[in-house]
Short mmCIF file of C-alpha atoms in Angstrom, two decimals:
data_model
loop_
_atom_site.label_atom_id
_atom_site.label_comp_id
_atom_site.label_asym_id
_atom_site.label_seq_id
_atom_site.Cartn_x
_atom_site.Cartn_y
_atom_site.Cartn_z
CA MET A 212 107.21 35.52 181.70
CA SER A 213 105.68 32.26 180.34
CA ASP A 214 107.23 30.11 177.55
CA PHE A 215 105.73 30.70 174.03
CA ASP A 216 103.89 28.00 172.93
CA TRP A 217 103.26 28.58 169.08
CA GLY A 218 101.67 24.81 168.66
CA VAL A 219 98.61 26.65 170.31
CA ILE A 220 98.26 28.33 166.74
CA ALA A 221 98.30 25.12 164.70
CA ARG A 222 95.77 23.68 167.14
CA SER A 223 93.35 26.52 167.03
CA SER A 224 93.93 27.22 163.09
CA GLY A 225 90.49 25.97 161.99
CA PHE A 226 88.82 28.01 164.58
CA LEU A 227 90.80 31.14 163.63
CA ALA A 228 90.17 30.61 159.97
CA GLU A 229 86.47 30.37 160.51
CA GLY A 230 86.80 33.86 162.29
CA MET A 231 88.83 35.13 159.45
CA ALA A 232 85.82 33.96 157.18
CA LEU A 233 83.61 36.18 159.07
CA SER A 234 85.78 39.23 158.97
CA ALA A 235 86.03 38.96 155.29
CA LEU A 236 82.11 38.67 154.96
CA LEU A 237 81.87 41.95 157.23
CA VAL A 238 84.12 43.43 154.86
CA LEU A 239 82.55 42.24 151.59
CA VAL A 240 79.09 42.95 152.85
CA ALA A 241 80.22 46.50 154.24
CA THR A 242 82.32 47.47 151.29
CA LEU A 243 79.55 46.57 148.79
CA GLY A 244 76.56 47.70 150.58
CA GLY A 245 78.61 50.64 151.62
CA LEU A 246 79.52 51.79 148.04
CA VAL A 247 75.54 51.30 146.83
CA VAL A 248 74.54 53.32 149.75
CA GLY A 249 77.12 55.58 149.68
CA PHE A 250 76.68 56.47 145.86
CA GLY A 251 73.05 57.34 146.43
CA LEU A 252 73.89 59.69 149.44
CA ALA A 253 76.73 61.24 147.19
CA LEU A 254 73.95 62.05 144.55
CA MET A 255 71.55 63.25 147.18
CA ARG A 256 74.18 65.59 148.57
CA LEU A 257 75.31 66.85 145.04
CA SER A 258 71.54 67.69 144.54
CA GLU A 259 70.40 71.21 144.02
CA HIS A 260 67.56 70.79 146.18
CA ARG A 261 68.06 71.68 149.52
CA LEU A 262 65.31 69.30 150.67
CA ILE A 263 67.52 66.10 149.15
CA SER A 264 71.05 67.48 149.84
CA VAL A 265 70.34 68.78 153.73
CA PRO A 266 68.98 65.14 154.95
CA ALA A 267 72.05 63.65 153.29
CA ALA A 268 74.47 65.90 154.46
CA SER A 269 73.46 65.56 157.96
CA TYR A 270 73.09 61.80 157.93
CA VAL A 271 76.80 61.93 156.88
CA THR A 272 77.92 64.53 159.70
CA VAL A 273 76.15 62.51 162.24
CA MET A 274 77.52 59.08 161.18
CA ARG A 275 81.17 60.37 160.90
CA SER A 276 81.12 62.08 164.49
CA LEU A 277 79.81 58.70 165.99
CA PRO A 278 82.10 55.90 167.29
CA LEU A 279 81.44 52.42 165.27
CA VAL A 280 81.25 50.74 168.68
CA LEU A 281 78.35 53.09 169.62
CA VAL A 282 76.61 52.70 166.17
CA LEU A 283 77.19 48.93 166.53
CA PHE A 284 75.30 48.86 170.06
CA TRP A 285 72.29 51.07 168.59
CA PHE A 286 71.60 48.66 165.79
CA TYR A 287 72.09 45.63 168.15
CA PHE A 288 69.42 47.01 170.45
CA LEU A 289 67.26 48.78 167.86
CA MET A 290 66.77 45.85 165.34
CA PRO A 291 64.75 43.58 167.69
CA LEU A 292 62.60 46.59 168.45
CA ALA A 293 61.94 47.80 165.01
CA ILE A 294 61.43 44.17 163.60
CA GLY A 295 59.61 42.75 166.71
CA ARG A 296 61.81 39.51 167.43
CA PRO A 297 65.36 39.08 168.03
CA VAL A 298 67.77 39.37 164.96
CA GLY A 299 70.76 38.01 166.12
CA SER A 300 74.11 40.15 166.18
CA LEU A 301 75.46 39.14 162.83
CA THR A 302 72.52 41.02 160.81
CA SER A 303 72.38 43.68 163.26
CA ALA A 304 76.05 44.29 162.67
CA LEU A 305 75.75 43.82 159.04
CA ILE A 306 73.18 46.53 158.72
CA ALA A 307 75.21 48.57 161.18
CA PHE A 308 78.41 48.33 158.96
CA VAL A 309 76.68 48.95 155.64
CA LEU A 310 74.87 52.11 157.09
CA PHE A 311 78.21 53.39 158.98
CA GLU A 312 80.60 52.94 156.03
CA ALA A 313 78.19 54.33 153.57
CA ALA A 314 78.86 57.78 155.02
CA PHE A 315 82.51 57.47 154.63
CA TYR A 316 82.04 56.02 150.95
CA CYS A 317 79.65 58.88 150.42
CA GLU A 318 82.40 61.20 150.99
CA ILE A 319 84.97 59.36 148.69
CA ILE A 320 82.20 59.15 146.07
CA ARG A 321 81.61 62.83 146.26
CA ALA A 322 85.16 63.84 146.28
CA GLY A 323 85.77 61.66 143.39
CA ILE A 324 82.66 63.35 141.16
CA GLY A 325 83.86 66.78 142.34
CA SER A 326 87.01 66.21 140.69
CA VAL A 327 85.49 65.85 137.25
CA ARG A 328 85.64 69.26 135.71
CA LYS A 329 82.16 70.64 135.34
CA GLY A 330 82.85 71.51 131.86
CA GLN A 331 82.97 68.09 131.25
CA SER A 332 79.26 67.15 132.22
CA ASP A 333 78.24 70.69 130.57
CA ALA A 334 79.67 69.28 127.28
CA GLY A 335 78.17 66.02 127.72
CA LEU A 336 74.64 67.57 128.41
CA ALA A 337 75.19 69.88 125.26
CA THR A 338 75.62 66.77 122.95
CA GLY A 339 72.16 65.57 124.14
CA LEU A 340 72.82 63.11 126.70
CA ARG A 341 70.56 62.74 129.57
CA ARG A 342 71.68 63.73 133.11
CA TRP A 343 72.00 59.99 134.26
CA GLN A 344 74.04 59.30 131.04
CA VAL A 345 76.32 62.06 131.36
CA LEU A 346 76.99 60.64 135.02
CA ARG A 347 77.18 56.85 133.65
CA LEU A 348 79.32 57.86 130.55
CA ILE A 349 81.41 60.68 131.28
CA VAL A 350 81.63 61.82 134.88
CA MET A 351 81.89 58.36 136.64
CA PRO A 352 84.83 57.01 134.51
CA GLN A 353 86.79 59.81 135.07
CA ALA A 354 86.02 59.89 138.84
CA MET A 355 86.68 56.13 139.09
CA ARG A 356 90.55 56.80 138.49
CA ALA A 357 90.36 59.46 141.63
CA MET A 358 88.69 57.21 143.98
CA GLY A 359 90.42 54.27 143.27
CA PRO A 360 93.26 54.46 145.82
CA LEU A 361 90.91 56.15 148.32
CA ILE A 362 88.62 53.26 148.22
CA LEU A 363 91.41 50.99 148.55
CA ASN A 364 92.28 52.71 151.60
CA GLN A 365 88.54 52.68 153.04
CA ILE A 366 88.66 48.91 152.44
CA VAL A 367 91.60 48.39 154.67
CA ILE A 368 90.02 50.97 157.41
CA VAL A 369 86.95 48.49 156.94
CA PHE A 370 88.93 45.79 157.85
CA GLN A 371 90.23 46.99 160.67
CA ASP A 372 86.86 48.39 161.88
CA THR A 373 85.42 44.95 161.40
CA SER A 374 87.50 43.82 164.61
CA LEU A 375 85.06 45.92 166.68
CA VAL A 376 82.34 43.09 166.36
CA TYR A 377 83.95 41.87 169.28
CA VAL A 378 81.73 44.30 171.53
CA VAL A 379 78.81 42.28 170.07
CA SER A 380 80.35 39.18 170.62
CA LEU A 381 80.38 37.86 167.00
CA HIS A 382 83.30 35.61 166.38
CA ASP A 383 85.69 37.52 163.97
CA PHE A 384 89.19 36.88 163.66
CA LEU A 385 90.13 38.83 166.66
CA THR A 386 87.68 37.61 168.98
CA ALA A 387 87.98 33.95 167.75
CA ALA A 388 91.75 34.73 168.73
CA SER A 389 90.93 36.33 172.17
CA VAL A 390 88.52 33.34 172.84
CA VAL A 391 91.42 30.91 172.27
CA ALA A 392 93.96 33.40 174.29
CA SER A 393 91.51 33.32 177.42
CA ARG A 394 90.59 29.69 177.20
CA ASP A 395 94.52 28.43 176.78
CA GLY A 396 95.97 31.32 178.68
CA ARG A 397 98.16 32.09 175.62
CA ALA A 398 97.59 35.94 175.29
CA THR A 399 100.99 36.87 173.80
CA GLU A 400 100.92 33.98 171.12
CA MET A 401 97.36 34.88 169.91
CA TYR A 402 97.48 38.54 169.91
CA SER A 403 101.13 38.76 168.20
CA LEU A 404 99.64 36.48 165.41
CA VAL A 405 96.61 38.62 164.96
CA ALA A 406 98.59 41.60 164.87
CA VAL A 407 101.08 40.24 162.38
CA VAL A 408 98.16 38.88 160.05
CA TYR A 409 96.56 42.29 160.14
CA LEU A 410 99.96 44.09 159.67
CA VAL A 411 100.58 41.94 156.53
CA ILE A 412 96.95 41.98 154.99
CA CYS A 413 96.70 45.85 155.29
CA LEU A 414 100.34 47.15 154.73
CA SER A 415 100.05 45.20 151.50
CA ILE A 416 96.84 46.67 150.31
CA THR A 417 98.02 50.05 151.56
CA LYS A 418 101.14 49.57 149.52
CA VAL A 419 99.25 48.71 146.14
CA ALA A 420 96.93 51.83 146.76
CA GLU A 421 100.22 54.03 146.99
CA PHE A 422 101.83 52.41 143.95
CA TYR A 423 98.26 53.05 141.90
CA ARG A 424 98.24 56.75 143.30
CA ARG A 425 101.71 57.48 142.24
CA ARG A 426 101.40 55.91 138.84
CA ARG A 427 98.58 58.04 137.92
CA PRO A 428 98.96 61.44 138.97
CA SER A 429 96.02 63.34 139.52
CA MET B 555 56.90 48.85 168.16
CA ASN B 556 56.11 48.65 171.90
CA TYR B 557 58.50 50.78 173.67
CA ARG B 558 57.81 52.42 177.05
CA TRP B 559 59.53 55.58 176.82
CA ASP B 560 61.22 57.16 179.96
CA TRP B 561 63.39 59.97 179.36
CA SER B 562 63.36 60.32 183.55
CA VAL B 563 66.45 57.70 183.42
CA LEU B 564 68.81 60.53 182.11
CA ILE B 565 67.80 62.74 185.39
CA ARG B 566 67.36 59.84 187.80
CA GLU B 567 70.22 58.77 190.51
CA PRO B 568 72.31 56.86 189.72
CA PHE B 569 72.16 56.97 186.01
CA VAL B 570 72.74 60.56 185.85
CA ASP B 571 75.85 60.00 187.34
CA TRP B 572 76.75 57.09 185.20
CA LEU B 573 76.14 59.10 182.22
CA TRP B 574 78.20 62.29 183.24
CA SER B 575 81.04 60.66 184.56
CA GLY B 576 80.96 58.73 181.22
CA LEU B 577 80.99 61.89 179.34
CA LEU B 578 83.78 63.48 181.46
CA LEU B 579 85.95 60.26 181.33
CA THR B 580 85.58 60.13 177.44
CA LEU B 581 86.41 63.96 177.22
CA ALA B 582 89.39 63.37 179.18
CA ILE B 583 90.94 60.35 177.51
CA SER B 584 90.24 62.10 174.08
CA ILE B 585 92.07 65.23 175.26
CA VAL B 586 95.10 63.44 176.74
CA SER B 587 95.49 60.85 173.99
CA TRP B 588 95.10 63.86 171.40
CA ALA B 589 98.00 65.52 173.37
CA VAL B 590 100.20 62.16 172.87
CA ALA B 591 99.33 62.00 169.37
CA LEU B 592 100.27 65.42 168.60
CA ALA B 593 103.53 65.16 170.34
CA ILE B 594 104.26 61.59 168.57
CA GLY B 595 103.19 62.85 165.29
CA ILE B 596 105.37 65.89 165.46
CA VAL B 597 108.53 64.05 166.55
CA VAL B 598 107.80 61.11 163.91
CA GLY B 599 106.64 63.64 161.06
CA VAL B 600 109.84 65.63 161.56
CA ALA B 601 112.04 62.68 161.45
CA ARG B 602 110.05 61.36 158.44
CA SER B 603 111.00 64.44 156.43
CA SER B 604 114.82 65.06 158.09
CA PRO B 605 117.78 64.60 155.73
CA SER B 606 118.99 61.24 157.67
CA ARG B 607 118.40 58.26 156.09
CA VAL B 608 118.04 56.15 159.17
CA ALA B 609 115.59 58.59 160.97
CA ARG B 610 113.43 58.58 157.83
CA LEU B 611 113.44 54.87 157.92
CA LEU B 612 112.41 54.26 161.44
CA ALA B 613 109.81 56.87 160.98
CA GLY B 614 108.61 55.00 157.94
CA ILE B 615 108.50 51.76 159.91
CA TYR B 616 106.62 53.37 162.78
CA ILE B 617 104.03 54.72 160.57
CA ASP B 618 103.39 51.57 158.58
CA VAL B 619 103.17 49.36 161.49
CA PHE B 620 100.95 51.37 163.86
CA ARG B 621 98.59 52.18 160.93
CA SER B 622 98.12 48.66 159.64
CA VAL B 623 97.47 47.20 163.03
CA PRO B 624 93.91 47.88 163.99
CA PRO B 625 93.86 49.95 167.11
CA LEU B 626 91.68 47.36 168.94
CA VAL B 627 94.50 44.83 168.44
CA GLN B 628 96.96 47.49 169.55
CA LEU B 629 95.09 48.11 172.68
CA PHE B 630 95.03 44.28 173.57
CA LEU B 631 98.73 43.93 172.86
CA TRP B 632 99.37 46.80 175.34
CA TYR B 633 97.08 45.63 178.00
CA PHE B 634 97.23 42.07 177.83
CA VAL B 635 100.66 41.02 176.19
CA LEU B 636 102.95 43.90 177.19
CA PRO B 637 103.10 42.90 180.91
CA GLU B 638 103.89 39.15 179.90
CA ILE B 639 106.78 39.80 177.51
CA VAL B 640 108.74 42.47 179.58
CA PRO B 641 110.89 41.44 182.60
CA ASP B 642 109.07 40.30 185.63
CA VAL B 643 109.66 43.51 187.92
CA VAL B 644 108.40 45.63 185.34
CA GLY B 645 105.17 43.34 184.64
CA LEU B 646 104.42 43.29 188.08
CA TRP B 647 104.40 46.90 188.11
CA LEU B 648 102.59 47.32 185.11
CA LYS B 649 99.91 44.90 186.85
CA ARG B 650 99.69 46.07 190.41
CA ASP B 651 101.22 49.38 190.65
CA LEU B 652 100.53 51.41 187.81
CA PRO B 653 97.74 53.96 188.62
CA TYR B 654 94.29 53.43 186.57
CA PRO B 655 95.94 50.88 184.45
CA GLU B 656 93.00 50.51 182.13
CA ILE B 657 92.91 54.45 181.44
CA VAL B 658 96.42 54.75 181.05
CA THR B 659 96.91 51.97 178.76
CA ALA B 660 94.06 52.92 176.72
CA VAL B 661 95.53 56.59 176.51
CA ILE B 662 98.75 55.48 175.22
CA ALA B 663 97.44 52.70 172.81
CA ILE B 664 95.18 55.30 171.31
CA GLY B 665 97.64 58.38 171.36
CA LEU B 666 100.28 55.82 169.46
CA PHE B 667 97.90 54.90 166.72
CA ALA B 668 96.64 58.46 166.45
CA GLY B 669 100.14 59.54 166.30
CA SER B 670 101.12 57.55 163.08
CA ARG B 671 98.30 59.38 161.49
CA VAL B 672 99.49 62.62 162.65
CA ALA B 673 103.06 61.91 161.41
CA GLU B 674 101.60 61.48 158.05
CA GLN B 675 99.90 64.82 158.00
CA VAL B 676 103.01 66.66 159.86
CA ARG B 677 105.28 65.15 157.14
CA ALA B 678 102.92 66.21 154.26
CA GLY B 679 102.49 69.90 155.80
CA ILE B 680 106.46 70.19 155.80
CA GLU B 681 106.69 68.63 152.29
CA ALA B 682 104.05 70.92 150.64
CA VAL B 683 104.43 74.15 152.71
CA GLY B 684 107.35 74.40 154.56
CA ALA B 685 110.27 72.43 152.27
CA PRO B 686 109.56 74.92 149.31
CA LEU B 687 110.43 77.64 151.45
CA LEU B 688 113.99 76.22 152.65
CA PRO B 689 115.95 77.62 149.65
CA ALA B 690 114.46 81.42 150.35
CA ALA B 691 115.54 80.77 154.09
CA LEU B 692 118.90 79.64 153.44
CA ALA B 693 119.44 82.52 151.24
CA THR B 694 118.95 84.87 154.06
CA GLY B 695 121.98 83.31 155.74
CA LEU B 696 120.03 81.02 158.08
CA ARG B 697 121.91 77.68 159.08
CA PRO B 698 120.00 74.47 157.69
CA MET B 699 118.81 73.68 161.27
CA GLN B 700 117.48 76.94 161.99
CA ALA B 701 115.89 77.17 158.71
CA PHE B 702 114.06 74.11 159.21
CA ARG B 703 113.31 74.79 162.74
CA LEU B 704 112.24 78.90 162.43
CA ILE B 705 110.60 78.60 158.97
CA ALA B 706 109.60 75.02 157.63
CA LEU B 707 108.63 73.33 160.62
CA PRO B 708 106.36 76.13 162.00
CA LEU B 709 104.67 77.15 158.81
CA GLY B 710 104.39 73.41 157.86
CA LEU B 711 102.83 73.00 161.25
CA ARG B 712 100.18 75.91 160.56
CA ALA B 713 98.95 74.76 157.34
CA ILE B 714 97.81 71.43 158.54
CA VAL B 715 95.50 72.62 161.52
CA GLY B 716 92.62 71.74 159.02
CA PRO B 717 93.40 68.18 158.13
CA LEU B 718 94.46 67.65 161.98
CA THR B 719 90.76 68.47 162.90
CA SER B 720 89.46 65.25 161.18
CA GLU B 721 92.54 63.27 163.14
CA PHE B 722 91.32 64.89 166.31
CA LEU B 723 87.85 63.65 165.73
CA ILE B 724 88.92 60.16 165.03
CA THR B 725 90.85 60.26 168.42
CA ILE B 726 87.59 60.96 170.20
CA LYS B 727 85.92 58.35 168.41
CA LEU B 728 88.84 55.89 169.33
CA SER B 729 88.29 56.78 173.09
CA SER B 730 85.34 54.42 172.87
CA LEU B 731 87.59 51.52 172.25
CA SER B 732 88.89 51.42 175.77
CA LEU B 733 85.54 50.19 176.84
CA THR B 734 86.72 46.70 175.89
CA ILE B 735 89.31 46.76 178.74
CA GLY B 736 86.66 47.84 181.28
CA VAL B 737 87.00 51.62 181.03
CA LEU B 738 83.85 53.19 181.84
CA GLU B 739 83.65 55.87 179.25
CA LEU B 740 80.30 57.19 177.90
CA THR B 741 79.57 54.48 175.34
CA ALA B 742 80.18 51.84 178.25
CA GLN B 743 77.91 53.97 180.39
CA SER B 744 75.26 54.50 178.27
CA ARG B 745 75.20 50.26 177.48
CA HIS B 746 75.44 50.12 181.29
CA VAL B 747 72.25 51.98 181.84
CA GLU B 748 70.44 49.87 179.08
CA ASN B 749 71.37 46.71 180.70
CA TYR B 750 70.07 48.18 184.04
CA THR B 751 67.14 49.95 182.73
CA PHE B 752 66.10 48.66 179.34
CA GLN B 753 66.22 52.34 178.22
CA GLY B 754 68.47 51.78 175.54
CA PHE B 755 66.70 54.66 173.44
CA GLU B 756 67.11 57.24 175.99
CA ALA B 757 70.61 56.14 176.97
CA PHE B 758 72.05 55.79 173.47
CA THR B 759 70.66 59.15 172.47
CA PHE B 760 72.29 60.64 175.43
CA ALA B 761 75.50 59.04 174.04
CA THR B 762 75.00 60.01 170.57
CA ILE B 763 74.29 63.77 171.42
CA GLY B 764 77.48 63.82 173.94
CA TYR B 765 79.55 62.87 171.22
CA LEU B 766 77.97 65.28 168.71
CA VAL B 767 78.59 68.03 171.19
CA ILE B 768 82.12 67.00 172.02
CA GLY B 769 82.91 66.62 168.10
CA LEU B 770 81.33 70.03 167.55
CA CYS B 771 83.28 71.86 170.19
CA ALA B 772 86.62 70.17 168.83
CA THR B 773 85.97 71.06 165.33
CA GLY B 774 85.14 74.75 166.34
CA LEU B 775 88.18 75.00 168.52
CA MET B 776 90.41 73.58 165.81
CA ARG B 777 88.86 76.19 163.16
CA LEU B 778 89.24 78.92 165.80
CA ILE B 779 93.04 77.99 166.05
CA ASP B 780 93.22 77.61 162.09
CA SER B 781 91.70 81.19 161.52
CA ARG B 782 94.05 82.60 164.26
CA ILE B 783 97.38 81.57 162.65
CA GLY B 784 95.99 82.09 158.92
CA GLY B 785 96.28 78.01 158.29
CA ALA B 786 93.69 78.37 155.25
CA ALA B 787 95.69 81.26 153.52
CA LEU B 788 98.95 79.27 154.02
CA ARG B 789 97.26 76.19 152.29
CA LYS B 790 95.84 78.36 149.46
CA ALA B 791 99.11 80.20 148.77
CA THR B 792 101.11 76.97 148.00
CA THR B 793 98.48 75.06 145.92
#
């Protein structure tokens, strides 16, 4: 059992902070992009035309049954082929994250829209509002209330998922720590630090989501 | 897009063996970690809904901690850190004598993570379906322990077979994490074939279909179990 050397954390803090910045960027892009694409997918799934709803539903089912690692590999490998030149692991990872998380956000948004009673949109239509006005002014504000805690939970999962960019050698927080761990032979200190940092951040968000859900019983 | 298609890599030696062994390993890791997750999830979920304050607190801490640390970090903790911080004898045994150390570590790490998620489902099942039946069970003359063991727990578990299906699917997907510590499961093998042959399309397609088929089988199996024990009817009756 080697002696602990917590100084290694102080010495590498700049490098670790850069890693955390990349993790944050991935979470931000995956969440915003995922919400936008997921919203589109949810609208497609709710469509009455089977030609629109079936492709969206199959997309979501396939994405949800694949491991993120495999999806990252797919895009890491496909992007250069599709574009014809190397694109780098960051671009391919960002695209993979947006398209992967979109499937999960789609289900959250669909459930949120589904939780608004149908009478609400019927009444909106009866007053002469157009379909998208009903969606924007009546359905979405109510759906947001049901979706809030679920979206927060999904952000926690996205944050945990970002650690998987390890497999395409992007220096996120975990990968940065693992680089230091193997360079200095300090696996115990680095991985304990990583675990504590993730634990504090994720647990805080989870508790906020729980508090929020309890305050607004559905 | 100039890509030379060559689907024959999927039936050519040695790649066909790599891919199939990867598929079998993914299946094996998924099933064993699911068993670990179920065992831990039931124990912790019961502790979480027990009248003892200490048991509830400990189970709550377990669930919070294991759900909040990313599974990949947990895997690294078990694989790289655990052998360093236990007494030397145990550490040496973990490093040298444990058979298939990567696979065993992966199964335990995935099982412990998935177990914390299963525990939450078990608690929810007992709370929503099992607990409301306790007064009636007690009125028939059962002791509190008997009422819990014979009524609340089995009915609570039956009600959550549906939600557990998605936890099972998550466990299958988690098995791919084990490639980071050198387990040659399905994703790793498809990557391996891509490295050797540059036929990534074919190799990743094989892996994709593999996961879809395993996922469909798992869903079908759980649905069969659910309809056999009437879980859906239980859920409907109480909500």
